[in-house]
Structures are given as C-alpha cells and as structure tokens.
Coordinates of C-alpha atoms in Angstrom, one line a residue:
M3 CA 155.0 73.4 59.1
F4 CA 156.6 70.3 57.6
K5 CA 158.0 70.4 54.1
K6 CA 157.8 66.7 53.5
I7 CA 156.1 63.8 55.3
L8 CA 156.1 60.0 54.8
I9 CA 152.7 58.2 54.9
A10 CA 153.2 54.8 56.5
N11 CA 149.9 53.4 55.2
R12 CA 148.1 52.5 52.0
G13 CA 144.7 52.8 50.2
E14 CA 142.0 55.3 50.9
I15 CA 143.6 56.8 54.0
A16 CA 146.9 57.4 52.1
R17 CA 144.9 59.2 49.4
R18 CA 143.1 61.2 52.0
I19 CA 146.3 62.4 53.6
I20 CA 147.9 63.2 50.3
R21 CA 144.9 65.4 49.4
T22 CA 145.3 67.6 52.5
C23 CA 149.1 67.7 52.0
K24 CA 148.7 69.0 48.4
R25 CA 146.4 71.8 49.6
M26 CA 149.0 72.7 52.3
N27 CA 152.0 72.5 50.0
V28 CA 153.5 69.6 52.0
Q29 CA 155.3 67.0 49.9
T30 CA 154.4 63.3 50.4
V31 CA 156.3 60.1 50.3
A32 CA 154.3 56.9 49.8
V33 CA 155.6 53.5 50.7
Y34 CA 154.0 50.5 49.0
S35 CA 154.0 46.7 48.7
E36 CA 154.4 44.7 45.5
A37 CA 150.6 44.2 45.5
D38 CA 150.0 47.9 45.5
A39 CA 152.5 48.8 42.7
R40 CA 149.6 50.1 40.5
A41 CA 147.5 51.6 43.3
A42 CA 146.2 55.2 43.0
F43 CA 147.9 56.4 46.1
V44 CA 151.3 55.5 44.7
R45 CA 150.7 57.6 41.6
E46 CA 149.3 60.5 43.6
A47 CA 152.2 60.9 46.1
D48 CA 155.1 63.1 45.2
H49 CA 157.5 60.2 45.8
A50 CA 156.8 56.5 46.2
V51 CA 159.2 53.7 47.4
L52 CA 158.7 49.9 47.2
I53 CA 159.2 48.4 50.7
G54 CA 158.4 44.7 50.3
P55 CA 156.1 41.8 49.3
A56 CA 152.3 41.9 49.5
A57 CA 152.0 40.5 53.0
A58 CA 151.7 43.3 55.5
S59 CA 154.2 41.7 57.8
D60 CA 156.8 42.0 55.1
S61 CA 155.9 45.6 54.1
Y62 CA 153.5 47.9 55.9
L63 CA 154.4 46.5 59.3
R64 CA 158.2 46.8 58.6
G65 CA 158.8 49.9 60.8
D66 CA 162.5 49.7 60.4
R67 CA 162.3 49.8 56.6
I68 CA 159.7 52.6 56.7
M69 CA 161.9 54.8 58.9
A70 CA 164.9 54.1 56.6
V71 CA 162.9 55.3 53.6
A72 CA 161.8 58.4 55.5
L73 CA 165.4 59.3 56.3
E74 CA 166.6 58.5 52.8
T75 CA 163.9 60.8 51.2
G76 CA 164.3 63.7 53.6
A77 CA 160.9 63.3 55.2
E78 CA 160.6 65.2 58.5
A79 CA 157.6 63.3 59.9
I80 CA 155.6 60.1 59.5
H81 CA 151.8 59.9 59.4
P82 CA 150.7 56.4 60.3
G83 CA 147.0 56.7 59.1
Y84 CA 145.0 54.0 60.8
G85 CA 145.7 50.3 61.2
F86 CA 149.1 48.9 60.7
L87 CA 151.6 50.9 62.8
S88 CA 149.2 53.7 63.9
E89 CA 148.9 52.5 67.5
N90 CA 152.3 50.9 67.8
A91 CA 154.1 52.7 70.7
D92 CA 157.5 51.1 69.9
F93 CA 157.3 52.5 66.3
A94 CA 156.3 55.9 67.6
E95 CA 159.2 55.8 70.0
A96 CA 161.6 54.7 67.3
C97 CA 160.5 57.6 65.0
E98 CA 161.2 60.1 67.7
A99 CA 164.6 58.5 68.4
A100 CA 165.5 58.8 64.7
G101 CA 164.7 62.5 64.7
L102 CA 161.3 62.0 62.9
T103 CA 158.1 63.4 64.2
F104 CA 155.4 60.8 64.7
I105 CA 152.1 62.4 63.7
G106 CA 150.1 61.1 66.5
P107 CA 150.2 60.8 70.3
R108 CA 153.3 60.3 72.5
P109 CA 154.4 56.6 72.9
D110 CA 153.4 56.6 76.6
A111 CA 149.8 57.7 75.8
I112 CA 149.5 55.0 73.2
R113 CA 150.7 52.4 75.7
A114 CA 148.3 53.7 78.3
M115 CA 145.3 52.9 76.0
A116 CA 146.7 50.0 74.1
L117 CA 145.5 47.2 76.4
K118 CA 141.8 47.5 77.1
G119 CA 142.0 46.2 80.7
A120 CA 144.7 48.6 81.7
A121 CA 142.9 51.4 80.0
K122 CA 139.7 50.7 81.9
A123 CA 141.6 50.7 85.2
L124 CA 143.0 54.1 84.3
M125 CA 139.6 55.5 83.3
T126 CA 138.1 54.3 86.6
A127 CA 140.8 56.2 88.5
A128 CA 140.0 59.3 86.3
G129 CA 136.3 59.1 87.2
V130 CA 135.2 57.9 83.7
P131 CA 132.4 55.2 84.0
V132 CA 133.4 51.8 82.6
T133 CA 131.4 48.7 81.7
P134 CA 131.2 46.1 84.5
G135 CA 133.5 43.2 83.9
Y136 CA 136.8 41.4 84.5
H137 CA 139.9 43.4 83.4
D138 CA 142.8 41.8 85.2
N139 CA 145.8 39.7 84.0
D140 CA 144.9 36.2 85.2
Q141 CA 144.2 34.3 81.9
D142 CA 143.7 30.8 83.4
T143 CA 140.7 29.3 81.6
D144 CA 139.0 28.1 84.7
H145 CA 139.5 31.5 86.4
L146 CA 138.0 33.3 83.3
A147 CA 135.1 30.9 83.3
K148 CA 134.4 31.7 87.0
E149 CA 134.6 35.5 86.3
A150 CA 132.1 35.1 83.4
A151 CA 129.7 33.3 85.7
R152 CA 130.2 36.1 88.3
I153 CA 129.4 38.8 85.8
D154 CA 126.4 36.8 84.6
Y155 CA 125.6 35.8 81.1
P156 CA 125.5 37.0 78.4
V157 CA 129.1 38.2 78.4
L158 CA 131.4 39.6 75.8
I159 CA 135.0 38.3 75.5
K160 CA 137.3 40.9 74.0
A161 CA 141.0 40.7 73.0
V162 CA 142.7 43.3 75.2
A163 CA 144.8 44.5 72.2
G164 CA 141.9 44.2 69.8
G165 CA 140.0 46.5 67.5
G166 CA 137.7 46.3 64.4
G167 CA 135.7 43.5 66.0
K168 CA 138.6 41.0 65.9
G169 CA 139.0 38.8 68.9
M170 CA 135.5 39.5 70.2
R171 CA 132.9 36.9 71.0
R172 CA 129.4 37.1 72.6
V173 CA 128.7 34.1 74.9
D174 CA 125.1 33.4 76.1
A175 CA 125.7 30.3 78.3
A176 CA 128.5 28.7 80.3
V177 CA 128.5 25.6 78.0
D178 CA 129.8 27.8 75.1
F179 CA 132.3 29.8 77.1
V180 CA 135.5 27.7 76.6
D181 CA 135.1 27.4 72.8
A182 CA 134.4 31.1 72.4
L183 CA 137.4 31.9 74.7
L184 CA 139.8 29.8 72.7
S185 CA 138.5 31.3 69.4
A186 CA 138.9 34.9 70.7
Q187 CA 142.4 34.1 72.0
R188 CA 143.5 32.6 68.6
E189 CA 142.1 35.6 66.7
G190 CA 143.7 38.1 69.1
Q191 CA 147.1 36.3 68.7
A192 CA 146.7 36.3 64.9
A193 CA 145.6 39.9 64.5
F194 CA 147.5 41.6 67.3
G195 CA 150.2 39.2 68.5
D196 CA 148.5 39.0 72.0
P197 CA 146.0 36.3 73.1
M198 CA 145.0 38.1 76.4
V199 CA 141.3 38.9 76.8
L200 CA 139.0 40.7 79.1
I201 CA 135.3 39.9 79.9
E202 CA 132.5 42.4 80.1
K203 CA 128.8 42.3 80.8
Y204 CA 127.0 42.1 77.4
L205 CA 124.5 44.9 77.2
E206 CA 121.4 43.5 75.4
V207 CA 120.3 46.8 73.8
P208 CA 123.4 49.1 73.4
R209 CA 124.2 52.0 71.2
H210 CA 127.8 52.6 70.2
I211 CA 128.6 56.3 70.4
E212 CA 132.1 57.8 70.2
I213 CA 133.6 61.2 70.8
Q214 CA 136.2 62.7 68.5
L215 CA 138.8 64.7 70.5
F216 CA 141.9 66.7 69.8
A217 CA 144.7 67.9 72.1
D218 CA 147.9 69.9 71.5
E219 CA 151.3 70.3 73.1
H220 CA 150.1 73.4 75.0
G221 CA 147.5 71.6 77.3
N222 CA 144.5 72.4 75.2
V223 CA 141.9 69.6 74.7
V224 CA 138.6 69.9 72.8
H225 CA 136.0 67.4 71.7
L226 CA 134.4 67.6 68.2
F227 CA 131.1 66.1 69.2
E228 CA 129.9 62.5 68.7
R229 CA 129.4 59.9 66.0
D230 CA 126.9 57.1 66.2
C231 CA 128.4 53.8 65.1
S232 CA 125.7 51.4 66.2
L233 CA 125.0 49.9 62.8
Q234 CA 127.4 47.0 63.0
R235 CA 127.7 43.4 61.9
R236 CA 130.2 41.0 63.6
H237 CA 131.2 44.0 65.7
Q238 CA 132.4 45.9 62.6
K239 CA 130.9 49.2 61.7
V240 CA 128.8 49.5 58.6
I241 CA 127.1 52.9 58.8
E242 CA 128.2 55.9 60.9
E243 CA 126.5 59.2 61.4
A244 CA 127.0 62.5 63.2
P245 CA 125.5 63.8 65.3
A246 CA 124.0 60.8 67.0
P247 CA 120.2 60.7 66.4
N248 CA 118.0 61.6 69.3
L249 CA 120.9 62.1 71.7
P250 CA 119.9 64.4 74.6
D251 CA 122.0 67.5 74.9
A252 CA 122.9 66.7 78.5
M253 CA 124.3 63.3 77.5
R254 CA 126.2 64.8 74.6
Q255 CA 127.8 67.3 77.0
A256 CA 128.5 64.6 79.7
M257 CA 130.1 62.2 77.1
G258 CA 132.2 65.1 75.7
Q259 CA 133.4 66.0 79.1
A260 CA 134.3 62.4 79.9
A261 CA 136.3 62.1 76.7
V262 CA 138.2 65.3 77.5
K263 CA 138.9 63.9 81.0
A264 CA 140.2 60.7 79.5
A265 CA 142.6 62.7 77.3
Q266 CA 143.8 64.8 80.1
A267 CA 144.5 61.7 82.3
I268 CA 147.2 60.6 79.9
Q269 CA 148.4 64.0 78.7
Y270 CA 147.2 63.2 75.2
R271 CA 148.4 64.9 72.0
G272 CA 146.7 64.8 68.5
A273 CA 143.6 63.1 67.2
G274 CA 141.9 60.4 69.3
T275 CA 138.5 58.8 69.7
V276 CA 136.9 57.8 73.0
E277 CA 134.3 55.1 72.4
F278 CA 131.3 54.6 74.7
I279 CA 128.5 52.1 74.9
V280 CA 125.1 53.3 76.0
D281 CA 122.5 51.0 77.6
V282 CA 119.3 52.0 75.8
S283 CA 117.2 49.1 77.1
K284 CA 115.0 51.6 78.8
G285 CA 115.3 54.3 76.2
I286 CA 117.9 57.0 75.5
E287 CA 116.7 59.5 78.1
G288 CA 118.8 59.1 81.2
A289 CA 120.5 56.0 79.8
P290 CA 123.9 55.1 81.5
F291 CA 127.0 55.2 79.3
Y292 CA 130.3 53.4 79.8
F293 CA 133.8 53.8 78.5
M294 CA 134.8 51.0 76.0
E295 CA 138.2 52.0 74.7
M296 CA 140.2 54.8 73.3
N297 CA 141.6 54.7 69.7
T298 CA 144.8 56.7 69.7
R299 CA 144.7 57.7 66.1
L300 CA 142.4 59.0 63.4
Q301 CA 139.3 56.9 62.8
V302 CA 138.0 55.5 59.6
E303 CA 134.7 57.4 60.1
H304 CA 136.4 60.8 60.8
S305 CA 134.8 62.1 57.5
V306 CA 131.3 62.6 59.1
T307 CA 132.9 64.7 61.8
E308 CA 134.5 66.8 59.2
A309 CA 131.2 67.2 57.4
I310 CA 129.3 68.6 60.4
T311 CA 132.2 70.8 61.7
G312 CA 133.6 72.1 58.4
L313 CA 137.1 71.1 59.6
D314 CA 140.0 69.1 58.0
L315 CA 141.1 66.8 60.7
V316 CA 144.2 65.7 58.9
E317 CA 145.3 69.4 58.7
W318 CA 144.7 69.6 62.5
Q319 CA 146.9 66.5 62.9
L320 CA 149.7 68.1 60.9
R321 CA 149.5 71.4 62.8
V322 CA 149.4 69.8 66.2
A323 CA 152.4 67.5 65.4
A324 CA 154.3 70.6 64.2
G325 CA 153.8 72.2 67.6
E326 CA 151.0 74.6 66.8
P327 CA 148.1 75.2 69.2
L328 CA 144.7 73.9 68.3
P329 CA 143.0 76.1 65.7
K330 CA 139.8 76.5 67.6
T331 CA 138.6 76.4 71.2
Q332 CA 135.6 74.4 72.5
E333 CA 133.4 77.5 72.3
D334 CA 134.3 78.0 68.6
L335 CA 133.1 74.5 67.6
T336 CA 129.5 74.0 66.4
I337 CA 127.5 71.3 64.7
T338 CA 126.0 72.1 61.3
G339 CA 123.5 69.7 59.7
H340 CA 123.8 65.9 59.7
A341 CA 126.3 63.5 57.9
I342 CA 126.1 59.8 57.2
E343 CA 128.9 57.5 56.0
A344 CA 128.3 54.0 54.5
R345 CA 131.2 51.5 54.1
L346 CA 131.1 49.7 50.8
Y347 CA 132.8 46.3 51.2
A348 CA 133.8 43.5 48.9
E349 CA 131.9 40.9 50.9
D350 CA 128.9 38.6 50.4
P351 CA 125.9 39.4 52.6
Q352 CA 124.3 36.2 51.4
N353 CA 127.2 34.2 52.8
D354 CA 127.6 35.6 56.3
F355 CA 129.4 38.7 55.0
L356 CA 132.5 36.7 54.1
P357 CA 135.1 38.9 52.3
A358 CA 135.2 38.6 48.5
T359 CA 137.9 39.0 46.0
G360 CA 137.9 39.8 42.3
T361 CA 138.3 42.5 39.7
L362 CA 136.2 45.7 39.7
E363 CA 134.9 45.5 36.2
R364 CA 132.8 48.6 36.7
L365 CA 133.0 51.1 39.5
E366 CA 131.3 54.5 39.3
F367 CA 130.2 56.8 42.0
P368 CA 127.8 59.8 41.9
P369 CA 129.3 63.3 42.0
S370 CA 126.8 64.2 44.7
A371 CA 128.6 62.3 47.4
R372 CA 132.1 62.5 49.0
I373 CA 134.0 59.3 48.1
E374 CA 137.0 58.0 49.9
S375 CA 138.3 55.0 48.1
A376 CA 141.4 53.0 47.7
V377 CA 140.5 51.5 44.3
E378 CA 139.4 52.4 40.8
Q379 CA 137.6 50.7 38.0
G380 CA 139.7 47.8 36.8
D381 CA 141.5 47.3 40.1
E382 CA 141.6 43.9 41.9
V383 CA 140.4 43.4 45.5
S384 CA 142.9 41.0 46.9
V385 CA 143.1 38.8 50.0
F386 CA 146.0 40.7 51.4
Y387 CA 144.2 43.8 52.8
D388 CA 141.0 45.1 54.2
P389 CA 138.1 44.4 51.7
M390 CA 136.7 48.0 52.0
I391 CA 136.1 49.4 48.5
A392 CA 135.0 52.9 49.5
K393 CA 133.4 55.1 52.1
I394 CA 130.4 57.0 50.8
I395 CA 129.7 60.2 52.7
V396 CA 126.8 62.6 52.4
H397 CA 125.7 65.8 54.3
G398 CA 122.3 67.4 54.7
K399 CA 120.6 70.2 56.7
D400 CA 119.1 67.5 58.9
R401 CA 119.1 63.7 59.2
K402 CA 116.1 63.3 56.9
Q403 CA 117.8 65.1 54.1
A404 CA 121.1 63.3 54.7
L405 CA 119.3 60.0 54.6
S406 CA 117.6 60.9 51.4
R407 CA 120.9 61.9 49.8
M408 CA 122.5 58.6 51.0
R409 CA 119.7 56.6 49.4
E410 CA 120.2 58.4 46.1
A411 CA 124.0 58.1 46.3
L412 CA 123.9 54.3 46.9
I413 CA 121.3 53.7 44.1
E414 CA 123.4 55.7 41.7
T415 CA 126.6 53.8 42.6
K416 CA 127.5 51.4 39.8
L417 CA 129.6 48.3 40.6
R418 CA 130.2 45.0 38.8
G419 CA 132.7 42.2 39.1
L420 CA 132.5 40.7 42.6
A421 CA 130.2 40.3 45.5
T422 CA 129.6 43.5 47.6
N423 CA 127.3 44.8 50.3
L424 CA 125.9 47.5 48.0
G425 CA 122.4 46.0 47.9
F426 CA 122.5 45.5 51.6
L427 CA 123.4 49.1 52.2
R428 CA 120.6 50.2 50.0
R429 CA 118.2 48.1 52.1
V430 CA 119.5 49.5 55.3
V431 CA 119.2 53.2 54.4
S432 CA 115.7 52.5 52.9
D433 CA 114.5 50.8 56.0
E434 CA 111.6 52.5 57.9
A435 CA 113.1 51.5 61.3
F436 CA 116.4 52.9 60.4
A437 CA 114.8 56.1 59.2
A438 CA 113.0 56.4 62.5
A439 CA 116.4 56.0 64.3
E440 CA 115.3 52.8 66.1
I441 CA 118.9 51.7 66.2
D442 CA 121.2 49.8 68.4
T443 CA 124.1 47.4 67.8
G444 CA 121.6 44.5 67.3
F445 CA 119.7 46.3 64.5
I446 CA 121.1 44.3 61.6
A447 CA 120.7 40.9 63.3
R448 CA 117.2 41.8 64.4
H449 CA 116.1 42.8 60.9
Q450 CA 118.4 40.5 59.0
E451 CA 115.6 38.8 56.9
R452 CA 114.4 41.9 55.2
L453 CA 117.8 43.6 55.0
L454 CA 119.4 40.6 53.3
A455 CA 116.7 40.4 50.6
P456 CA 118.4 40.7 47.2
W457 CA 118.4 44.1 45.6
A458 CA 118.1 43.6 41.8
D459 CA 121.1 44.7 39.9
S460 CA 120.0 47.3 37.3
E461 CA 122.6 46.0 34.8
M462 CA 121.1 42.5 34.6
A463 CA 119.4 41.8 31.3
P464 CA 115.7 41.1 31.3
S465 CA 114.3 38.0 29.8
P466 CA 113.8 38.4 26.0
A467 CA 110.3 36.9 26.5
D468 CA 109.3 39.9 28.7
P469 CA 107.9 42.6 26.3
T470 CA 106.7 44.6 29.3
S471 CA 110.2 45.0 30.6
P472 CA 110.9 48.6 31.9
W473 CA 114.1 48.6 29.8
N474 CA 111.8 49.0 26.8
D475 CA 110.7 52.4 28.2
I476 CA 113.5 55.0 28.5
T477 CA 111.2 58.0 28.9
G478 CA 112.0 58.2 32.6
W479 CA 111.7 55.9 35.6
I480 CA 113.9 55.0 38.6
L481 CA 114.8 51.4 39.4
N482 CA 115.2 50.0 42.9
L483 CA 113.4 52.5 45.0
P484 CA 111.7 50.6 47.9
S485 CA 108.2 51.9 47.0
R486 CA 108.3 50.3 43.6
A487 CA 106.8 46.9 42.8
P488 CA 109.5 44.2 42.6
L489 CA 110.9 43.3 39.1
N490 CA 111.3 39.8 38.0
L491 CA 114.7 39.5 36.3
K492 CA 116.3 36.6 34.5
A493 CA 120.1 36.5 34.5
E494 CA 121.5 35.2 31.2
A495 CA 124.5 33.7 32.9
G496 CA 124.5 32.6 36.5
E497 CA 127.3 31.8 38.9
E498 CA 128.7 28.3 39.1
M499 CA 126.4 26.2 41.2
I500 CA 128.0 24.4 44.2
A501 CA 126.8 21.1 45.3
S502 CA 124.9 21.4 48.6
G503 CA 127.1 18.8 50.2
D504 CA 130.5 20.3 49.2
I505 CA 132.1 22.6 51.7
K506 CA 134.4 24.9 49.7
A507 CA 136.8 27.5 51.0
P508 CA 135.3 31.0 50.5
M509 CA 138.7 32.5 50.1
P510 CA 142.4 31.5 50.5
G511 CA 143.3 30.9 54.2
K512 CA 144.6 28.6 56.9
L513 CA 142.6 25.9 58.5
L514 CA 142.7 26.6 62.2
D515 CA 140.7 23.6 63.3
V516 CA 138.9 20.6 61.7
F517 CA 136.2 18.9 63.8
V518 CA 135.0 16.0 61.6
T519 CA 136.5 12.9 60.0
A520 CA 135.5 10.8 57.0
G521 CA 132.7 8.3 57.9
E522 CA 131.2 10.5 60.6
T523 CA 127.5 11.4 60.6
V524 CA 126.8 15.1 61.0
E525 CA 123.7 17.2 61.6
K526 CA 122.6 20.3 59.7
G527 CA 124.3 23.3 61.1
Q528 CA 127.0 21.3 62.9
K529 CA 130.4 23.0 63.1
L530 CA 132.8 21.4 60.6
L531 CA 136.0 23.5 60.6
I532 CA 137.4 27.0 61.2
L533 CA 139.1 28.9 58.5
G534 CA 141.4 31.8 59.3
A535 CA 141.5 34.5 56.6
M536 CA 142.2 38.3 56.7
K537 CA 142.9 37.8 60.4
I538 CA 139.3 36.8 61.1
E539 CA 138.0 33.3 61.9
H540 CA 135.2 31.9 59.8
T541 CA 133.3 29.0 61.2
M542 CA 131.9 26.7 58.5
K543 CA 128.9 24.5 59.2
A544 CA 127.2 21.6 57.6
P545 CA 124.6 22.7 55.0
K546 CA 122.6 19.5 55.6
A547 CA 122.6 16.4 57.7
G548 CA 124.5 13.4 56.2
L549 CA 127.6 11.3 56.1
V550 CA 131.0 12.8 55.8
R551 CA 132.3 11.2 52.6
A552 CA 135.7 12.9 52.6
V553 CA 137.8 15.5 54.4
H554 CA 140.4 17.0 52.1
A555 CA 142.5 19.1 54.4
A556 CA 143.9 19.1 58.0
T557 CA 144.4 21.6 60.7
G558 CA 147.2 23.9 59.8
D559 CA 146.9 23.5 56.0
Q560 CA 146.9 26.5 53.7
V561 CA 143.9 26.1 51.3
A562 CA 143.1 27.8 48.0
D563 CA 140.0 29.8 47.2
K564 CA 137.1 27.5 46.3
A565 CA 139.1 24.4 47.4
V566 CA 136.7 21.5 48.4
L567 CA 137.4 20.9 52.1
V568 CA 134.6 18.5 53.2
E569 CA 132.2 16.4 51.2
I570 CA 128.9 15.3 52.7
E571 CA 126.4 12.9 51.2

C-alpha cells in the first residue's frame, strides 16, 4: 500500500479521499489555488502546496505543476478525484512516465471512452445496446441537420467530450436545430476544449440508471449494482438513489452484465460507471435500455453505493491501484436497504436554477445524515468552481424509510446567506409522485409549478402584528412539513427590487452573443443575449414586451455580477 498520495482535486472529494487515507494510515498531499487557501481540505491534509491562481486553468488543470509537487513531496501516487484531470488520458500517461501511480484506469481505457461517439461504436462491437443516433466525425452543419431529420425529432445534441449536462441540447423541431447546435458546440469548446457533437434520438420518457463497476489488474471485474439518477434539471443530477426503485431483477442483472462486458472490452482497471438510459414510455417491465457513456472515474454519487454495500470505494481504488486484487467477488456483494443522496447547490430555483454566489452566514447539518461538503459556515461560494455546497446522504431499511429520513434531514438543515435549492429539495422529497417512484428525467419539468413553490424559511421573523404566530408557542411543533397549513410570513428586510425592464447579469461572466440593439422592439420572452459563466451558457430573455432603450455590453465583453446589460421600456 502507498505511504503517501497527492490529491489532484479540491473541495468535498478531496476531503472524502483524505478521510479514507487517514483511516488507512496513508499520508496525503493537497494542492490548492489562491481561492482555496482557507478551505477545509487544505487544513485536513497532511501537507498542502499552493499551485496557482483561482482559475482552474491556472491551478487544478496544471498537470505539470501538480506532478512536480508530487515528486517534490515524495508522493507515490496521484488520486484525481472527479472533474478536472480525472479523465485526462495525457495526464494519466504523464504520471506513469514520471514514476507516479495514477489512481484510475490506464490511459488507453480513458481514451477509449473519452469521446462518446467512439465509445458507442466500441460498445456496439462488444454487443452492448446503444441509443439510435449519429456518432460519426463529419461535423458539417448541413450534414448534422440531415442526420437529425433522419433520426426524427425530438433529438438530443451532445458534446462528444461532455459530461455534467454541458454541451447538451434537446431539439424538438428542425427550425431550432442550427441555433441549438451552435450553442452546444460553443459550450463543448468552453468546457472541454472540443466542439464536436453527436446526435441521438431523444427518448420522451427515459430513466437514467447507471452501474457502478470495479476491475483490477488480475482480470477480475464486478458490478456494485445500480443507481437511479433520473431526477435531473438541465441534464444535471439533483437526487440519486440506490437501488433503482421498481427495477425488475432481470433488468438489474442484464444491465450489470452489460457494464461488466463494457469494462472487459477495454481491459479496464479501477472504479468506473456505465450509464444507461431506459425507455419507460410503456412501463419499466421489459423496457429497452441503451448505453449512454462510461465515466472512467469515481462518481459524485458513489456515496449511495457505499451505503447499500457497506464498502469504501476510495479504499478499493487505492488497493486496486497498488496492485491488489478486488476485495470481493460478485457472489460476495449484496444490497442492504436503500440510500438517497440530495445535492445541495448554491443556485436560485426561482431564476432558472442559475448559480449563486455569496457568504454562508449559517450552515448547519443534522447529525442523522452523512454529509459530504466542501465548505463550512462563514465560507464564501465563489464563481470559480462548482456551486455544490454539500451532498446529503441517508440510508434506511427500505425506500420508504430512507425517504422519511431524507425529508427530516433537509428540514433540519439550516442555511442562510445566499440563494440555494434547499427549499426545492424539500419539495421534491415531500412530493407524492416522487414518493410513489413515478420518476423519469422529465419529472422536475413536468411538476415544476408545485416543486418551485417557495418553502418558507424558518428563520424569517413573523410580522409583529401577528399575535397568533407559532413563534409565540415553543411547547413543540414542526415547521415546514407538507401536511401543515401554510404560514404567512413577513420579511423585515427584502432583497433589492430590480426594475422589470432591466436585464442584469446574474453572475460575472462573458457575453457570448447579443441579439438586440438600442431602438429595437422586442416581445416578451424574446432571446436577448447569451451569458457564459461557470462553463455553462445562460440564455437571457425579455421579461416584457417593449422598446430596447439601451444595450450596455457587446459580444465578448466580460461583465460583472448584477451589471445592467439591457434596458427595456
């Protein structure tokens, strides 16, 4: 086993790796940017080295600097976590060339799965079912438009090097195809340095189910069952659970076998996840499933697999990378109970889930839940990195109990200082349809009206004129349970009101496109501009019909948070 490893990542995954290493008596080296100088993972590591400015391109993506630090500090291996360099085959290759063990798959396996189109071709050859679509290299706009028409609308455009919902666009009609294509290509270039896309048939009622797998140097491959990640918004996961609700045993076995077959096809090593999409338009029984992609790393949602298997997947990663065989065979692995994970984000559900920034004036979690978090009370959520505040994980003897524990955990979570999706998460896990497992990837959009209803903040002060306020009775009651009557609260100090005709930047970013000029008449809902921030494109539309009085920025401009971009009268 390694004596010292370097963690080429930050935040909650760095803390997660450190925790396992401490238990295994493996020393850790953290690398950090200037923005993370006070971060918890920096304090918790045995050693910490500053590697650059806040921008990831100048710090966490500097593979050369990270390897130099590993060699300087005597680290024997590098754990890439997820994101950043975790699926960078060149970095993995450079580590091995420098005499450092890359805690992950071999470079050729990463390359085999890095581009979605090539991966689908490989899976087809291996006998794994793939989604119907266009996966070739011709990126001519007219050719792609013809392929979309051949596949038949609706279609899904996906960046071939993508992940996390970036570079992905649903298109329902040919008239919208080119705009969506250009947007997906820009986002793919910005996030992954690659504008290439593929096109797939968009399944109207899909479930997103993925299989966790592990392989070692000795030819052993096992799957650790499935996770259901169907609760998504903008193709990004919000709630994950394991095992998948109502999944027939025959399908579980078939998907597990397909995932193992995929790993064997590329002589895989380490932790990986094979993601499938299941067409449940006619129900789950006998539903067809298709390979979407393989993530050649640990997943954000690995915690729910740990909860139902009783395993430490980071420990497995270390042992496999050190050359040990898998600790268990397929026959040794069983599912115990049910686990649910909710991702708590700094984002505004009332404003199309745009990421939010600010200081966490209060942040408290209940001891009843497992918490994986990058931040602590008093920390700032900045524009530089992912806006996830924490993963909240619970486990129960069955889904009903796990869901009850998640409701309790979310209601007991206390957070103040910036916009978050906490109230939204409470609504989701309290929803009758979700409790009944009537889920697919369109669940949030379909039930958006009730899921986005405000959830009253229990820290708001009641109106002084309300003598019947429940705050006057502390003998015992629970606020915010769905079965209770709504409370009418009055905030003593509200947020700054924004004039309905002023379009302000929701965060710092770069204007990728401006579609209007001063003096132009616009309709309500008309597209005005596209702002790029946190490697995601945000389309901003007119809140009302009217005359464009002024446009204060041009394509390519960097704009500040809350800067007025367009005025409409």
